[in-house]
Amino acid sequence: MSWLVPGKVPFRIRPKLDNSEVEIDYFQMLKVALEEPQVEGHLSNLIKIDFSQESMEISAKEEGLTLFLVVQFVSLLENLLRRGLLRSFRQEVDKYNNKIKGKILISPSVSKCKDGLPLAKEFVCAHQNFDENVFVNQLLKTAFLASQRLLDGNRDFYQQDPSLRRKTTLISKKLQTIRPLERGKALNRVKLSPFFKKYREPVRLAQLILRLEGLSKSKDAVPTVRVPPYWINMTKLFELYVFSKLKKSIREGKIDYHLRFRFKEPDFLIRDSELSLGTFIADAKYKLRYATRESALWEDGKQLAGYSRYLPIRKYLNFEPHSNIPCVILYSDQGKEEDFNFDDLEVDYLFEDLYKIGIKLPQKLIVQK
């Protein structure tokens, strides 16, 4: 969603595969993609939010931005909690009777004494604790509570997803001892050690969820929310969805996702002796025309041909000189099956050793208002 006329006329672009009867269920695509753990490191460019522009007021039922972020956040937070939360030293100030812990704070302790009387029995002390109640974990707890409020407001969506309910129940138990942030605390003051890379994406999503919650508002009659202009990268979402589906179809083989070779970065390098192609290069193309086209687009054919002839890739795949590496285009086609069947490869009639295979994307009926 964005502005056609800034501040006056908003517009919404739907996925290119939508029609008058059905629409692509991009929430289901996201959930399937998140089932693959390796996807976690490739989510940063999945959605773009422009906070610099004026926010748009829309019906709460049409708002999918925050819910899209919440689904990602809950999944990544569950994975993080399975590994264990970060623990660190933090300073606490407490009052103690007839004992001292840590450092006595002179001013608040002495202020409790009356003139002419001996030092009071109550001391105010500053001491350090080593536990999980650190700022970054409190930020995650605060964002999770905001996520729960959003899910409670979308009961139909929440109740239809047993996996999401299971994850939120697990997270609630794991975060019981973590205190949420106090109101007014800055959300962007998070400094993470390079040793805690798994925290980066959950923290980024937590900050976005809390920032968006601050924009929301409701009227008495019609619930509305305010959202900034945003764009979901459907090409990237399709690629992540395809990756998750490939991992389920190719269980015994090896799949390298976005492995970088200097200036080249093919989507997938696949090796599986049980497949007819054995070793091949695959590229995901979110393009409608492949459902009716018998040959690859010229620019896509050149791209894959370049990958197959690039010496660092050939060396990595251990291909002999003067031999072709098979290439496969993975495209969306609502007339195909929901899983890949590599026995049903379509041969390209213009490019040698180039094939294509389609996959059906999740879809749902459009409810007429």
Coordinates of N, CA and C in Angstrom, one line a residue, residues 1 36 47 93 103 115 133 151 177 206 212 233 249 252 261 265 269 297 302 306-307 360:
M1 N 0.8 -1.2 0.0 CA 0.0 0.0 0.0 C 0.9 1.2 0.0
E36 N 11.4 -23.6 7.2 CA 12.8 -23.9 6.9 C 13.7 -23.0 7.8
I47 N 10.1 -7.1 3.3 CA 9.1 -6.1 3.4 C 9.8 -4.7 3.6
V93 N 18.7 -1.7 42.1 CA 18.7 -1.0 43.4 C 17.5 -1.5 44.2
K103 N 26.7 -2.4 46.8 CA 27.2 -1.0 47.2 C 26.1 -0.2 47.9
D115 N 17.3 13.6 62.1 CA 18.4 14.4 62.7 C 18.6 13.9 64.1
N133 N 16.9 -11.0 32.6 CA 16.1 -9.8 32.6 C 16.9 -8.6 32.1
L151 N -3.2 -10.5 17.7 CA -3.7 -11.8 17.4 C -5.1 -11.9 18.1
T177 N 9.3 -15.1 33.2 CA 10.2 -14.4 34.2 C 10.7 -13.1 33.7
A206 N 10.7 -6.8 16.4 CA 10.1 -6.3 17.6 C 10.0 -4.8 17.6
L212 N 4.7 0.4 15.0 CA 3.5 0.4 14.3 C 2.3 0.4 15.3
N233 N 7.7 -7.7 -0.8 CA 8.5 -8.2 -1.9 C 8.0 -9.6 -2.3
S249 N 11.2 -31.6 -0.7 CA 11.2 -32.5 -1.9 C 12.5 -33.2 -2.0
E252 N 17.4 -36.1 0.8 CA 18.7 -36.7 0.9 C 19.9 -35.9 0.3
F261 N 29.6 -16.4 -5.2 CA 30.8 -16.6 -5.9 C 31.3 -15.3 -6.5
E265 N 25.6 -14.9 -7.7 CA 24.9 -15.4 -6.6 C 23.6 -16.2 -7.1
L269 N 21.9 -24.1 -5.7 CA 22.8 -25.2 -6.3 C 22.3 -26.5 -5.6
L297 N 12.6 -16.9 -21.0 CA 12.8 -15.6 -21.5 C 14.3 -15.4 -21.8
K302 N 20.0 -16.3 -20.5 CA 21.4 -15.8 -20.5 C 21.9 -15.9 -19.1
G306 N 25.1 -18.1 -17.9 CA 26.2 -17.5 -17.3 C 26.7 -18.2 -16.1
Y307 N 25.7 -18.5 -15.2 CA 26.0 -19.3 -14.0 C 26.7 -20.6 -14.4
K360 N 2.3 -24.8 -7.6 CA 1.1 -24.0 -7.3 C 1.3 -23.3 -5.9

